[in-house]
Amino acid sequence: MDYATKFRDALDAVHREGRYRVFADLKRRRGAYPSAEHFNNSEPARPITVWCSNDYLGMGQHPAVIAAMHEAIDTVGAGSGGTRNISGTTHYHVELEAELADLHGKEAALLFTSAYVANDSTLSTLTKLLPGLVIFSDEKNHASMIEGIRHGGGPKRIWRHNDIEHLEALLKEYDRTTPKLIAFESVYSMDGHIAPIGAICDLAEKYGALTYLDEVHAVGLYGPRGGGIAERDGVMGRIDIINGTLAKGFGVMGGYIAASRDCCDAIRSYAAGFIFTTSLAPTLAAGAVASIRHLKSSGIERAQLQERAADVKGRLSAAGLPVMTSLSHIVPVTIGDPVHCKAVTDALLEHYAIYVQPINYPTVPRGTERIRLTPSPVHTPAQIDHLVAALTELWEACPVSKGEYVRLAAE
């Protein structure tokens, strides 16, 4: 077999579809987020503004987080030294799991190297721990949840996005004694939709199902202490297993689940994705602890996030841009064509020093390509003005909302 040709053919196919991904080479400016430097080949670095980061609250730049990380690396060094089972459980990891359990009102929490790994490992392991388990998965669930369900190898049913009636129709097909799990997200990151958690919990109780909630795009951002949408809606105690991240609202890195002590202990004991990998560096755990503690007591960042998001949505909508309806902090703007989507984002970066990554298939379905804006508390009014003006100019030059998908001229 000509392996090199196979690789090239695969790449050529992505290029032909207009969805080949180019990574922006960035260096964030500590204390000046969302400002960063953009490196482009041999050209001198130039200042840009980041409008698509998942560091939703700017906590990756917060003085308390940075100080905690410095203290940890000065105290214990760089790495953890092993898996959690073999010397890699430091006091920082123990403190972090306790903070997370408290945040979600659960008996325990379990750390993973990322929320992706947490979803994949937990969902696949639950299928092995609960023979005959049927998983009911929202059709717009994240790839990590889809992979975890697939790796488990058990039966699954896909229910229409946020469609409670369809979910109940599927649940009715099974005897109450059949083990069941409803897997869904609180905030869907590409559309900004929010799940009807309370109604889903009602169905879970009615039909004897466990609930598995991915709060990745909500932890730190919603609720009186940053516990997520479930905390905001007063239903956190009705969720059996919560998945979250330390890399978005909390601004650091890592993932976790929070659940009953026995559930976490069982996952800890059986999940290969937890057992056979080096634990998070202590400095990351220390930074996450500082971030969580700060956001448990401070609601300023959450309030400012919602104000900025509402402002950006309102102004873009008033300018006639195709902003997707969203009740969350995420601001998606429809483009609908991969080539055009990349042309828009290239123009924003080259001509306006605004960095927004194009969102194409397979992240979103074909024909729904978009840009995804993430306003934060540290975006200034002047930066919002510049964003609105830039997008307005681009849409006037090439009205995407009218379906005219043409490549932007580099002027």
Short mmCIF file of N, CA, C and O in Angstrom, two decimals, residues 135-259:
data_model
loop_
_atom_site.label_atom_id
_atom_site.label_comp_id
_atom_site.label_asym_id
_atom_site.label_seq_id
_atom_site.Cartn_x
_atom_site.Cartn_y
_atom_site.Cartn_z
N ILE A 135 -28.55 3.65 26.98
CA ILE A 135 -28.23 5.07 27.11
C ILE A 135 -29.07 5.87 26.13
O ILE A 135 -29.09 5.59 24.92
N PHE A 136 -29.76 6.89 26.64
CA PHE A 136 -30.58 7.78 25.84
C PHE A 136 -29.79 9.09 25.68
O PHE A 136 -29.57 9.81 26.65
N SER A 137 -29.36 9.36 24.46
CA SER A 137 -28.42 10.45 24.20
C SER A 137 -29.06 11.53 23.33
O SER A 137 -29.62 11.24 22.27
N ASP A 138 -28.96 12.79 23.79
CA ASP A 138 -29.42 13.91 22.97
C ASP A 138 -28.62 13.94 21.67
O ASP A 138 -27.40 13.73 21.67
N GLU A 139 -29.30 14.21 20.56
CA GLU A 139 -28.64 14.13 19.25
C GLU A 139 -27.52 15.15 19.08
O GLU A 139 -26.67 14.99 18.20
N LYS A 140 -27.48 16.18 19.89
CA LYS A 140 -26.43 17.19 19.76
C LYS A 140 -25.36 17.08 20.84
O LYS A 140 -24.59 18.01 21.06
N ASN A 141 -25.29 15.92 21.49
CA ASN A 141 -24.26 15.72 22.50
C ASN A 141 -22.87 15.84 21.91
O ASN A 141 -22.64 15.54 20.73
N HIS A 142 -21.92 16.22 22.75
CA HIS A 142 -20.53 16.41 22.34
C HIS A 142 -19.91 15.09 21.88
O HIS A 142 -20.32 14.01 22.29
N ALA A 143 -18.90 15.21 21.02
CA ALA A 143 -18.22 14.04 20.47
C ALA A 143 -17.68 13.13 21.57
O ALA A 143 -17.66 11.89 21.41
N SER A 144 -17.25 13.69 22.68
CA SER A 144 -16.70 12.87 23.76
C SER A 144 -17.77 11.97 24.37
O SER A 144 -17.49 10.83 24.76
N MET A 145 -18.99 12.46 24.44
CA MET A 145 -20.09 11.64 24.95
C MET A 145 -20.45 10.56 23.94
O MET A 145 -20.68 9.40 24.31
N ILE A 146 -20.49 10.94 22.69
CA ILE A 146 -20.79 9.97 21.63
C ILE A 146 -19.76 8.85 21.62
O ILE A 146 -20.09 7.66 21.53
N GLU A 147 -18.48 9.21 21.75
CA GLU A 147 -17.41 8.21 21.74
C GLU A 147 -17.50 7.32 22.97
O GLU A 147 -17.29 6.11 22.90
N GLY A 148 -17.79 7.91 24.13
CA GLY A 148 -17.91 7.10 25.33
C GLY A 148 -19.03 6.08 25.23
O GLY A 148 -18.87 4.92 25.63
N ILE A 149 -20.16 6.50 24.68
CA ILE A 149 -21.29 5.58 24.50
C ILE A 149 -20.93 4.49 23.51
O ILE A 149 -21.21 3.30 23.72
N ARG A 150 -20.25 4.89 22.42
CA ARG A 150 -19.84 3.91 21.41
C ARG A 150 -18.84 2.91 21.99
O ARG A 150 -18.94 1.70 21.76
N HIS A 151 -17.87 3.40 22.75
CA HIS A 151 -16.86 2.51 23.32
C HIS A 151 -17.46 1.55 24.34
O HIS A 151 -16.94 0.45 24.55
N GLY A 152 -18.55 1.95 24.98
CA GLY A 152 -19.20 1.04 25.92
C GLY A 152 -19.81 -0.16 25.22
O GLY A 152 -19.90 -1.25 25.81
N GLY A 153 -20.25 0.03 23.98
CA GLY A 153 -20.75 -1.08 23.18
C GLY A 153 -22.16 -1.53 23.51
O GLY A 153 -22.64 -2.52 22.97
N GLY A 154 -22.86 -0.82 24.38
CA GLY A 154 -24.22 -1.21 24.74
C GLY A 154 -25.27 -0.55 23.87
O GLY A 154 -24.96 0.27 23.00
N PRO A 155 -26.52 -0.87 24.09
CA PRO A 155 -27.59 -0.27 23.31
C PRO A 155 -27.74 1.22 23.61
O PRO A 155 -27.53 1.66 24.75
N LYS A 156 -28.11 1.97 22.58
CA LYS A 156 -28.31 3.41 22.76
C LYS A 156 -29.50 3.85 21.93
O LYS A 156 -29.83 3.26 20.91
N ARG A 157 -30.14 4.93 22.38
CA ARG A 157 -31.23 5.55 21.64
C ARG A 157 -30.93 7.05 21.56
O ARG A 157 -30.61 7.68 22.57
N ILE A 158 -31.09 7.60 20.38
CA ILE A 158 -30.82 9.02 20.16
C ILE A 158 -32.14 9.78 20.15
O ILE A 158 -33.05 9.45 19.38
N TRP A 159 -32.27 10.76 21.02
CA TRP A 159 -33.50 11.56 21.04
C TRP A 159 -33.25 12.94 20.47
O TRP A 159 -32.17 13.49 20.56
N ARG A 160 -34.29 13.48 19.83
CA ARG A 160 -34.18 14.77 19.17
C ARG A 160 -33.80 15.85 20.19
O ARG A 160 -34.26 15.84 21.32
N HIS A 161 -33.00 16.78 19.74
CA HIS A 161 -32.39 17.76 20.61
C HIS A 161 -33.42 18.50 21.47
O HIS A 161 -34.35 19.14 20.94
N ASN A 162 -33.26 18.35 22.78
CA ASN A 162 -34.11 19.04 23.77
C ASN A 162 -35.60 18.73 23.61
O ASN A 162 -36.45 19.49 24.09
N ASP A 163 -35.92 17.61 22.95
CA ASP A 163 -37.31 17.25 22.68
C ASP A 163 -37.80 16.28 23.76
O ASP A 163 -37.56 15.06 23.69
N ILE A 164 -38.47 16.80 24.76
CA ILE A 164 -38.90 16.00 25.91
C ILE A 164 -39.92 14.93 25.50
O ILE A 164 -39.88 13.80 26.00
N GLU A 165 -40.81 15.27 24.59
CA GLU A 165 -41.82 14.30 24.16
C GLU A 165 -41.17 13.11 23.46
O GLU A 165 -41.58 11.97 23.67
N HIS A 166 -40.18 13.38 22.62
CA HIS A 166 -39.51 12.28 21.93
C HIS A 166 -38.74 11.42 22.92
O HIS A 166 -38.73 10.18 22.82
N LEU A 167 -38.08 12.05 23.90
CA LEU A 167 -37.36 11.29 24.91
C LEU A 167 -38.32 10.37 25.67
O LEU A 167 -38.02 9.19 25.88
N GLU A 168 -39.47 10.89 26.05
CA GLU A 168 -40.42 10.04 26.79
C GLU A 168 -40.94 8.90 25.91
O GLU A 168 -41.11 7.77 26.41
N ALA A 169 -41.16 9.16 24.64
CA ALA A 169 -41.63 8.10 23.75
C ALA A 169 -40.62 6.96 23.69
O ALA A 169 -41.00 5.78 23.66
N LEU A 170 -39.33 7.30 23.68
CA LEU A 170 -38.30 6.26 23.66
C LEU A 170 -38.21 5.53 24.99
O LEU A 170 -38.06 4.30 25.03
N LEU A 171 -38.31 6.25 26.09
CA LEU A 171 -38.24 5.63 27.41
C LEU A 171 -39.40 4.65 27.62
O LEU A 171 -39.23 3.60 28.25
N LYS A 172 -40.56 4.97 27.07
CA LYS A 172 -41.74 4.12 27.23
C LYS A 172 -41.57 2.74 26.61
O LYS A 172 -42.28 1.79 26.97
N GLU A 173 -40.63 2.63 25.67
CA GLU A 173 -40.43 1.35 24.99
C GLU A 173 -39.76 0.29 25.86
O GLU A 173 -39.68 -0.88 25.48
N TYR A 174 -39.27 0.71 27.05
CA TYR A 174 -38.51 -0.21 27.89
C TYR A 174 -39.20 -0.41 29.23
O TYR A 174 -39.82 0.49 29.78
N ASP A 175 -39.05 -1.61 29.74
CA ASP A 175 -39.57 -1.93 31.06
C ASP A 175 -38.86 -1.08 32.11
O ASP A 175 -37.69 -0.75 31.97
N ARG A 176 -39.57 -0.74 33.17
CA ARG A 176 -38.98 0.10 34.21
C ARG A 176 -37.74 -0.54 34.84
O ARG A 176 -36.84 0.14 35.31
N THR A 177 -37.68 -1.87 34.84
CA THR A 177 -36.55 -2.57 35.45
C THR A 177 -35.30 -2.55 34.58
O THR A 177 -34.22 -2.90 35.05
N THR A 178 -35.44 -2.16 33.31
CA THR A 178 -34.27 -2.07 32.44
C THR A 178 -33.39 -0.91 32.89
O THR A 178 -33.88 0.21 33.05
N PRO A 179 -32.09 -1.15 33.10
CA PRO A 179 -31.23 -0.02 33.50
C PRO A 179 -31.13 1.00 32.38
O PRO A 179 -30.94 0.65 31.22
N LYS A 180 -31.28 2.27 32.75
CA LYS A 180 -31.31 3.34 31.75
C LYS A 180 -30.48 4.52 32.24
O LYS A 180 -30.36 4.76 33.45
N LEU A 181 -29.95 5.26 31.30
CA LEU A 181 -29.22 6.49 31.61
C LEU A 181 -29.53 7.54 30.55
O LEU A 181 -29.44 7.25 29.35
N ILE A 182 -29.90 8.73 30.99
CA ILE A 182 -30.17 9.84 30.07
C ILE A 182 -28.95 10.76 30.08
O ILE A 182 -28.59 11.32 31.12
N ALA A 183 -28.30 10.89 28.93
CA ALA A 183 -27.08 11.68 28.81
C ALA A 183 -27.37 12.93 27.99
O ALA A 183 -27.86 12.85 26.86
N PHE A 184 -27.02 14.09 28.56
CA PHE A 184 -27.31 15.34 27.87
C PHE A 184 -26.40 16.43 28.40
O PHE A 184 -25.66 16.24 29.38
N GLU A 185 -26.43 17.59 27.76
CA GLU A 185 -25.63 18.74 28.17
C GLU A 185 -26.53 19.83 28.72
O GLU A 185 -27.73 19.87 28.42
N SER A 186 -25.96 20.72 29.50
CA SER A 186 -26.74 21.86 29.98
C SER A 186 -26.71 22.99 28.96
O SER A 186 -27.75 23.49 28.54
N VAL A 187 -25.51 23.40 28.54
CA VAL A 187 -25.34 24.41 27.50
C VAL A 187 -24.67 23.74 26.30
O VAL A 187 -23.58 23.17 26.42
N TYR A 188 -25.32 23.82 25.15
CA TYR A 188 -24.76 23.24 23.92
C TYR A 188 -23.92 24.31 23.24
O TYR A 188 -24.43 25.35 22.81
N SER A 189 -22.63 24.05 23.15
CA SER A 189 -21.65 25.11 22.89
C SER A 189 -21.70 25.70 21.50
O SER A 189 -21.24 26.82 21.29
N MET A 190 -22.22 24.99 20.52
CA MET A 190 -22.21 25.52 19.16
C MET A 190 -23.49 26.30 18.83
O MET A 190 -23.49 27.15 17.95
N ASP A 191 -24.57 26.01 19.53
CA ASP A 191 -25.84 26.72 19.31
C ASP A 191 -26.19 27.66 20.45
O ASP A 191 -26.98 28.58 20.28
N GLY A 192 -25.62 27.39 21.63
CA GLY A 192 -25.96 28.18 22.80
C GLY A 192 -27.26 27.77 23.46
O GLY A 192 -27.77 28.46 24.35
N HIS A 193 -27.86 26.64 23.03
CA HIS A 193 -29.11 26.18 23.61
C HIS A 193 -28.90 25.71 25.05
O HIS A 193 -27.82 25.23 25.41
N ILE A 194 -29.95 25.79 25.85
CA ILE A 194 -29.92 25.31 27.23
C ILE A 194 -30.97 24.22 27.40
O ILE A 194 -32.12 24.36 26.96
N ALA A 195 -30.57 23.13 28.05
CA ALA A 195 -31.46 21.98 28.20
C ALA A 195 -32.51 22.23 29.28
O ALA A 195 -32.26 22.92 30.27
N PRO A 196 -33.72 21.65 29.11
CA PRO A 196 -34.76 21.70 30.15
C PRO A 196 -34.47 20.64 31.21
O PRO A 196 -35.10 19.58 31.25
N ILE A 197 -33.52 20.93 32.08
CA ILE A 197 -33.00 19.91 33.00
C ILE A 197 -34.09 19.37 33.92
O ILE A 197 -34.20 18.16 34.14
N GLY A 198 -34.90 20.25 34.47
CA GLY A 198 -35.94 19.81 35.39
C GLY A 198 -36.90 18.82 34.75
O GLY A 198 -37.25 17.79 35.35
N ALA A 199 -37.32 19.11 33.52
CA ALA A 199 -38.25 18.21 32.82
C ALA A 199 -37.59 16.87 32.52
O ALA A 199 -38.25 15.81 32.57
N ILE A 200 -36.30 16.89 32.20
CA ILE A 200 -35.58 15.64 31.95
C ILE A 200 -35.49 14.82 33.24
O ILE A 200 -35.66 13.59 33.23
N CYS A 201 -35.24 15.49 34.35
CA CYS A 201 -35.19 14.79 35.64
C CYS A 201 -36.56 14.17 35.98
O CYS A 201 -36.63 13.07 36.56
N ASP A 202 -37.63 14.88 35.64
CA ASP A 202 -38.97 14.33 35.87
C ASP A 202 -39.13 12.99 35.15
O ASP A 202 -39.65 12.02 35.72
N LEU A 203 -38.68 12.95 33.90
CA LEU A 203 -38.79 11.71 33.12
C LEU A 203 -37.89 10.62 33.69
O LEU A 203 -38.26 9.44 33.72
N ALA A 204 -36.70 11.00 34.13
CA ALA A 204 -35.78 10.03 34.71
C ALA A 204 -36.40 9.36 35.94
O ALA A 204 -36.32 8.14 36.12
N GLU A 205 -37.04 10.16 36.77
CA GLU A 205 -37.67 9.61 37.96
C GLU A 205 -38.88 8.74 37.59
O GLU A 205 -39.12 7.69 38.18
N LYS A 206 -39.61 9.17 36.60
CA LYS A 206 -40.81 8.44 36.19
C LYS A 206 -40.47 7.07 35.61
O LYS A 206 -41.20 6.09 35.85
N TYR A 207 -39.36 7.00 34.86
CA TYR A 207 -39.03 5.76 34.16
C TYR A 207 -37.81 5.04 34.73
O TYR A 207 -37.30 4.10 34.13
N GLY A 208 -37.35 5.48 35.89
CA GLY A 208 -36.27 4.75 36.56
C GLY A 208 -34.92 4.86 35.88
O GLY A 208 -34.20 3.86 35.78
N ALA A 209 -34.56 6.06 35.44
CA ALA A 209 -33.29 6.25 34.73
C ALA A 209 -32.32 7.10 35.55
O ALA A 209 -32.73 7.96 36.33
N LEU A 210 -31.03 6.85 35.36
CA LEU A 210 -30.00 7.72 35.89
C LEU A 210 -29.89 8.95 34.98
O LEU A 210 -30.21 8.88 33.79
N THR A 211 -29.40 10.05 35.54
CA THR A 211 -29.16 11.25 34.74
C THR A 211 -27.66 11.56 34.70
O THR A 211 -26.98 11.51 35.74
N TYR A 212 -27.18 11.86 33.50
CA TYR A 212 -25.76 12.19 33.29
C TYR A 212 -25.73 13.53 32.56
O TYR A 212 -26.13 13.64 31.41
N LEU A 213 -25.25 14.57 33.26
CA LEU A 213 -25.29 15.92 32.73
C LEU A 213 -23.89 16.47 32.49
O LEU A 213 -23.08 16.54 33.42
N ASP A 214 -23.63 16.88 31.26
CA ASP A 214 -22.38 17.55 30.90
C ASP A 214 -22.58 19.05 31.10
O ASP A 214 -23.32 19.69 30.37
N GLU A 215 -21.87 19.61 32.10
CA GLU A 215 -21.97 21.04 32.42
C GLU A 215 -20.70 21.78 31.99
O GLU A 215 -20.38 22.85 32.52
N VAL A 216 -20.00 21.23 31.01
CA VAL A 216 -18.69 21.77 30.62
C VAL A 216 -18.75 23.26 30.28
O VAL A 216 -17.88 24.04 30.67
N HIS A 217 -19.78 23.69 29.53
CA HIS A 217 -19.87 25.09 29.11
C HIS A 217 -20.72 25.92 30.07
O HIS A 217 -21.19 27.00 29.71
N ALA A 218 -20.88 25.42 31.30
CA ALA A 218 -21.69 26.15 32.28
C ALA A 218 -21.01 26.28 33.64
O ALA A 218 -21.31 27.23 34.37
N VAL A 219 -20.11 25.36 34.00
CA VAL A 219 -19.50 25.44 35.32
C VAL A 219 -18.66 26.71 35.43
O VAL A 219 -17.94 27.09 34.53
N GLY A 220 -18.82 27.37 36.56
CA GLY A 220 -18.18 28.65 36.79
C GLY A 220 -19.00 29.83 36.29
O GLY A 220 -18.85 30.95 36.78
N LEU A 221 -19.88 29.57 35.32
CA LEU A 221 -20.58 30.64 34.61
C LEU A 221 -22.01 30.88 35.08
O LEU A 221 -22.55 31.96 34.86
N TYR A 222 -22.64 29.87 35.66
CA TYR A 222 -24.04 29.97 36.06
C TYR A 222 -24.20 29.45 37.49
O TYR A 222 -23.41 28.63 37.96
N GLY A 223 -25.26 29.91 38.14
CA GLY A 223 -25.53 29.51 39.51
C GLY A 223 -24.89 30.45 40.52
O GLY A 223 -23.90 31.12 40.21
N PRO A 224 -25.43 30.50 41.73
CA PRO A 224 -24.91 31.41 42.76
C PRO A 224 -23.43 31.21 43.07
O PRO A 224 -22.73 32.15 43.41
N ARG A 225 -22.95 29.95 42.94
CA ARG A 225 -21.53 29.67 43.23
C ARG A 225 -20.79 29.14 42.01
O ARG A 225 -19.68 28.63 42.14
N GLY A 226 -21.41 29.21 40.84
CA GLY A 226 -20.74 28.70 39.65
C GLY A 226 -20.91 27.22 39.43
O GLY A 226 -20.12 26.60 38.70
N GLY A 227 -21.93 26.62 40.04
CA GLY A 227 -22.14 25.18 39.90
C GLY A 227 -22.78 24.77 38.59
O GLY A 227 -22.90 23.58 38.31
N GLY A 228 -23.17 25.74 37.74
CA GLY A 228 -23.72 25.42 36.44
C GLY A 228 -25.21 25.69 36.34
O GLY A 228 -25.84 26.25 37.24
N ILE A 229 -25.79 25.29 35.22
CA ILE A 229 -27.22 25.50 34.97
C ILE A 229 -28.06 24.72 35.98
O ILE A 229 -29.10 25.20 36.44
N ALA A 230 -27.62 23.52 36.35
CA ALA A 230 -28.38 22.73 37.32
C ALA A 230 -28.48 23.45 38.65
O ALA A 230 -29.53 23.43 39.30
N GLU A 231 -27.41 24.13 39.06
CA GLU A 231 -27.47 24.92 40.28
C GLU A 231 -28.38 26.13 40.09
O GLU A 231 -29.21 26.43 40.94
N ARG A 232 -28.23 26.81 38.96
CA ARG A 232 -29.07 27.97 38.68
C ARG A 232 -30.55 27.62 38.74
O ARG A 232 -31.38 28.39 39.26
N ASP A 233 -30.91 26.45 38.19
CA ASP A 233 -32.30 26.04 38.10
C ASP A 233 -32.79 25.31 39.35
O ASP A 233 -33.95 24.88 39.40
N GLY A 234 -31.92 25.12 40.33
CA GLY A 234 -32.32 24.47 41.57
C GLY A 234 -32.56 22.98 41.45
O GLY A 234 -33.36 22.42 42.21
N VAL A 235 -31.91 22.31 40.49
CA VAL A 235 -32.14 20.88 40.28
C VAL A 235 -30.86 20.05 40.41
O VAL A 235 -30.84 18.88 40.03
N MET A 236 -29.81 20.64 40.96
CA MET A 236 -28.52 19.95 41.02
C MET A 236 -28.63 18.63 41.79
O MET A 236 -27.99 17.63 41.44
N GLY A 237 -29.44 18.62 42.85
CA GLY A 237 -29.58 17.42 43.65
C GLY A 237 -30.28 16.28 42.94
O GLY A 237 -30.26 15.14 43.41
N ARG A 238 -30.92 16.57 41.80
CA ARG A 238 -31.64 15.54 41.04
C ARG A 238 -30.78 14.90 39.96
O ARG A 238 -31.22 13.94 39.32
N ILE A 239 -29.58 15.42 39.78
CA ILE A 239 -28.67 14.86 38.77
C ILE A 239 -27.77 13.83 39.43
O ILE A 239 -27.16 14.10 40.47
N ASP A 240 -27.65 12.66 38.82
CA ASP A 240 -26.83 11.60 39.41
C ASP A 240 -25.34 11.80 39.16
O ASP A 240 -24.53 11.64 40.08
N ILE A 241 -24.98 12.13 37.93
CA ILE A 241 -23.56 12.29 37.58
C ILE A 241 -23.40 13.58 36.79
O ILE A 241 -24.10 13.80 35.79
N ILE A 242 -22.50 14.44 37.25
CA ILE A 242 -22.21 15.70 36.55
C ILE A 242 -20.80 15.63 36.00
O ILE A 242 -19.86 15.26 36.70
N ASN A 243 -20.66 15.98 34.74
CA ASN A 243 -19.34 16.10 34.11
C ASN A 243 -19.01 17.58 33.97
O ASN A 243 -19.88 18.39 33.63
N GLY A 244 -17.78 17.93 34.24
CA GLY A 244 -17.37 19.33 34.10
C GLY A 244 -15.93 19.45 33.67
O GLY A 244 -15.19 18.47 33.58
N THR A 245 -15.54 20.68 33.41
CA THR A 245 -14.17 20.96 32.98
C THR A 245 -13.55 22.03 33.86
O THR A 245 -14.25 22.86 34.46
N LEU A 246 -12.23 22.04 33.88
CA LEU A 246 -11.46 23.09 34.54
C LEU A 246 -10.85 24.03 33.52
O LEU A 246 -10.15 24.97 33.89
N ALA A 247 -11.12 23.78 32.23
CA ALA A 247 -10.41 24.48 31.16
C ALA A 247 -11.18 25.63 30.54
O ALA A 247 -10.65 26.33 29.69
N LYS A 248 -12.42 25.83 30.94
CA LYS A 248 -13.23 26.88 30.32
C LYS A 248 -13.55 27.97 31.35
O LYS A 248 -12.79 28.90 31.51
N GLY A 249 -14.68 27.86 32.04
CA GLY A 249 -15.01 28.87 33.02
C GLY A 249 -13.94 29.06 34.08
O GLY A 249 -13.73 30.17 34.57
N PHE A 250 -13.24 27.98 34.44
CA PHE A 250 -12.22 28.07 35.48
C PHE A 250 -10.84 28.43 34.94
O PHE A 250 -9.92 28.70 35.72
N GLY A 251 -10.66 28.39 33.62
CA GLY A 251 -9.47 28.96 32.99
C GLY A 251 -8.18 28.18 33.13
O GLY A 251 -7.11 28.73 32.88
N VAL A 252 -8.24 26.88 33.49
CA VAL A 252 -6.99 26.14 33.66
C VAL A 252 -6.99 24.92 32.73
O VAL A 252 -6.98 25.08 31.51
N MET A 253 -7.02 23.71 33.26
CA MET A 253 -7.02 22.50 32.43
C MET A 253 -7.46 21.33 33.28
O MET A 253 -7.20 21.28 34.48
N GLY A 254 -8.13 20.36 32.63
CA GLY A 254 -8.55 19.15 33.31
C GLY A 254 -10.05 18.96 33.24
O GLY A 254 -10.80 19.87 32.85
N GLY A 255 -10.51 17.77 33.61
CA GLY A 255 -11.94 17.48 33.63
C GLY A 255 -12.27 16.64 34.85
O GLY A 255 -11.38 16.18 35.58
N TYR A 256 -13.57 16.37 35.06
CA TYR A 256 -13.97 15.63 36.26
C TYR A 256 -15.40 15.15 36.14
O TYR A 256 -16.16 15.59 35.26
N ILE A 257 -15.75 14.25 37.04
CA ILE A 257 -17.15 13.93 37.30
C ILE A 257 -17.40 14.15 38.78
O ILE A 257 -16.48 14.08 39.60
N ALA A 258 -18.64 14.46 39.12
CA ALA A 258 -19.07 14.58 40.51
C ALA A 258 -20.32 13.73 40.67
O ALA A 258 -21.25 13.83 39.85
N ALA A 259 -20.33 12.88 41.69
CA ALA A 259 -21.44 11.94 41.85
C ALA A 259 -21.40 11.38 43.27
O ALA A 259 -20.74 11.93 44.15
#
